[in-house]
Amino acid sequence: MRLFFASWPSAGVAQALARWAGEVGKACGGRATRAQHIHLTLSFLGDADPELARSRGAAIRLAALAFRIEQARYWAHNRIVWAGPLETPAGLQVLARELGETREFAAHVTLIRKARPPRTLPPPPALEWPVTQVTLVNSILGPEGPSYEVLETYALP
């Protein structure tokens, strides 16, 4: 199992980001993330014990929060186009740590994989993304990209 904790956006936010990625992808190629797969990874656990992960998710007592989509960037080292806040909100950093993230957390939503460097990136749609629940997910890799199996969802008070 390849486990991770994530926050999924509302359908409206996912559709707006998918449309933006589709337009940007015309210029830089790559594979745009389908709307139903757009998510914010909070903690990638990898090959972890699902029961331990479930207990970690159940222990979260942090309040719901939100962040804004304010910028888009290209990361050459992994050839992705992403969008996210200008600065990761402190509450997201705390949430990621409590869910098991050991690296420095930088909130970003991957929208295009295997992209060529774009000349410029248009601004992403200005959106607010409420984080009202956390989902434990199993990522299943396939030739068409990953598919996701939701194992558990935890509401944030």
Coordinates of C-alpha atoms in Angstrom, one line a residue:
M1 CA 0.0 0.0 0.0
R2 CA 1.1 3.6 -0.7
L3 CA -0.7 5.6 1.9
F4 CA -1.2 9.3 2.2
F5 CA -3.4 11.8 4.0
A6 CA -5.1 14.4 1.9
S7 CA -7.7 17.1 1.7
W8 CA -10.0 17.1 -1.3
P9 CA -11.5 20.4 -2.6
S10 CA -15.1 21.1 -3.3
A11 CA -16.3 20.1 -6.8
G12 CA -16.3 23.8 -7.9
V13 CA -12.7 24.3 -6.8
A14 CA -11.6 21.1 -8.5
Q15 CA -13.4 22.0 -11.7
A16 CA -11.9 25.5 -11.8
L17 CA -8.3 24.1 -11.2
A18 CA -8.8 21.4 -13.8
R19 CA -9.9 23.9 -16.4
W20 CA -6.9 26.1 -15.7
A21 CA -4.6 23.1 -15.9
G22 CA -6.1 22.1 -19.2
E23 CA -5.4 25.5 -20.7
V24 CA -1.9 25.7 -19.3
G25 CA -1.2 22.1 -20.5
K26 CA -1.7 23.3 -24.1
A27 CA 1.5 25.3 -23.8
C28 CA 3.6 23.0 -21.6
G29 CA 2.4 19.5 -22.4
G30 CA 2.3 16.9 -19.8
R31 CA -0.6 15.2 -18.1
A32 CA -3.2 17.4 -16.4
T33 CA -4.7 16.0 -13.2
R34 CA -8.3 15.0 -13.6
A35 CA -10.7 17.1 -11.5
Q36 CA -11.7 14.1 -9.3
H37 CA -8.0 13.5 -8.5
I38 CA -7.1 17.0 -7.5
H39 CA -6.1 17.0 -3.9
L40 CA -3.7 18.5 -1.3
T41 CA -1.4 15.9 0.1
L42 CA -0.9 16.6 3.8
S43 CA 1.4 13.7 4.6
F44 CA 2.8 10.9 2.4
L45 CA 3.3 7.8 4.5
G46 CA 4.3 5.4 1.7
D47 CA 4.3 1.7 2.6
A48 CA 2.9 2.1 6.1
D49 CA 0.7 0.1 8.4
P50 CA -2.9 1.0 7.6
E51 CA -4.1 0.5 11.2
L52 CA -1.4 2.8 12.5
A53 CA -2.3 5.4 9.9
R54 CA -6.0 5.1 10.9
S55 CA -5.2 5.6 14.5
R56 CA -3.1 8.7 13.6
G57 CA -6.0 10.1 11.6
A58 CA -8.6 9.4 14.4
A59 CA -6.4 11.3 16.9
I60 CA -6.5 14.6 15.0
R61 CA -8.3 17.3 17.0
L62 CA -7.4 20.4 15.1
A63 CA -10.0 22.8 13.9
A64 CA -11.1 23.2 10.3
L65 CA -9.2 25.8 8.4
A66 CA -8.8 27.1 4.8
F67 CA -6.1 28.3 2.5
R68 CA -6.2 30.3 -0.7
I69 CA -4.9 29.4 -4.2
E70 CA -2.7 32.4 -4.9
Q71 CA 0.1 31.3 -7.1
A72 CA 1.2 28.8 -9.7
R73 CA 4.7 27.5 -10.2
Y74 CA 6.8 25.0 -12.2
W75 CA 9.1 22.7 -10.4
A76 CA 11.8 21.5 -12.8
H77 CA 13.2 18.8 -10.6
N78 CA 10.0 16.7 -10.9
R79 CA 8.5 18.4 -13.9
I80 CA 5.2 19.5 -12.3
V81 CA 3.0 22.5 -12.5
W82 CA 1.3 23.3 -9.2
A83 CA -0.8 25.9 -7.5
G84 CA -1.1 26.9 -3.9
P85 CA -0.9 29.6 -1.3
L86 CA 2.0 32.1 -1.3
E87 CA 2.9 30.9 2.2
T88 CA 1.8 27.6 3.8
P89 CA -0.6 28.5 6.7
A90 CA 0.7 27.5 10.1
G91 CA -2.4 25.4 10.7
L92 CA -1.7 23.3 7.6
Q93 CA 1.9 22.8 8.8
V94 CA 0.7 21.6 12.2
L95 CA -1.9 19.3 10.6
A96 CA 0.7 17.8 8.3
R97 CA 3.1 17.1 11.2
E98 CA 0.4 15.5 13.3
L99 CA -0.5 13.3 10.4
G100 CA 3.1 12.1 10.1
E101 CA 4.8 14.4 7.6
T102 CA 8.5 14.5 8.5
R103 CA 9.8 16.8 5.8
E104 CA 9.2 20.5 5.7
F105 CA 5.6 20.9 4.5
A106 CA 5.0 23.2 1.5
A107 CA 1.3 23.3 0.6
H108 CA 1.0 22.7 -3.2
V109 CA -1.6 21.1 -5.4
T110 CA -0.1 19.2 -8.4
L111 CA -2.0 20.1 -11.5
I112 CA 0.2 18.9 -14.4
R113 CA 2.8 16.1 -14.4
K114 CA 5.6 15.5 -16.9
A115 CA 5.3 19.1 -18.1
R116 CA 7.9 21.0 -20.1
P117 CA 9.1 24.3 -18.6
P118 CA 6.4 26.9 -19.4
R119 CA 7.5 30.3 -20.7
T120 CA 5.1 31.9 -18.3
L121 CA 2.3 30.7 -16.1
P122 CA -1.0 32.6 -16.1
P123 CA -2.3 33.3 -12.6
P124 CA -4.4 30.4 -11.3
P125 CA -8.0 31.1 -10.4
A126 CA -8.3 32.9 -7.0
L127 CA -10.0 30.3 -4.9
E128 CA -10.5 29.4 -1.2
W129 CA -10.0 25.8 -0.3
P130 CA -11.6 24.8 3.1
V131 CA -10.0 21.9 4.9
T132 CA -12.9 20.5 6.8
Q133 CA -11.8 16.8 6.7
V134 CA -8.8 14.7 6.2
T135 CA -8.8 11.5 4.1
L136 CA -6.6 8.5 4.4
V137 CA -5.9 7.2 0.8
N138 CA -4.2 4.3 -0.8
S139 CA -2.6 5.3 -4.1
I140 CA -2.6 2.5 -6.7
L141 CA -0.1 3.2 -9.5
G142 CA -1.2 2.2 -13.0
P143 CA -0.2 2.9 -16.6
E144 CA -2.7 5.7 -16.9
G145 CA -1.5 7.3 -13.7
P146 CA -2.6 6.8 -10.1
S147 CA -6.0 5.8 -8.9
Y148 CA -7.1 6.4 -5.3
E149 CA -8.9 4.2 -2.8
V150 CA -10.3 6.1 0.1
L151 CA -9.7 4.1 3.3
E152 CA -11.1 6.5 5.9
T153 CA -12.3 10.1 6.3
Y154 CA -11.9 12.2 9.4
A155 CA -13.9 15.4 10.0
L156 CA -12.1 18.4 11.5
P157 CA -14.2 20.2 14.2

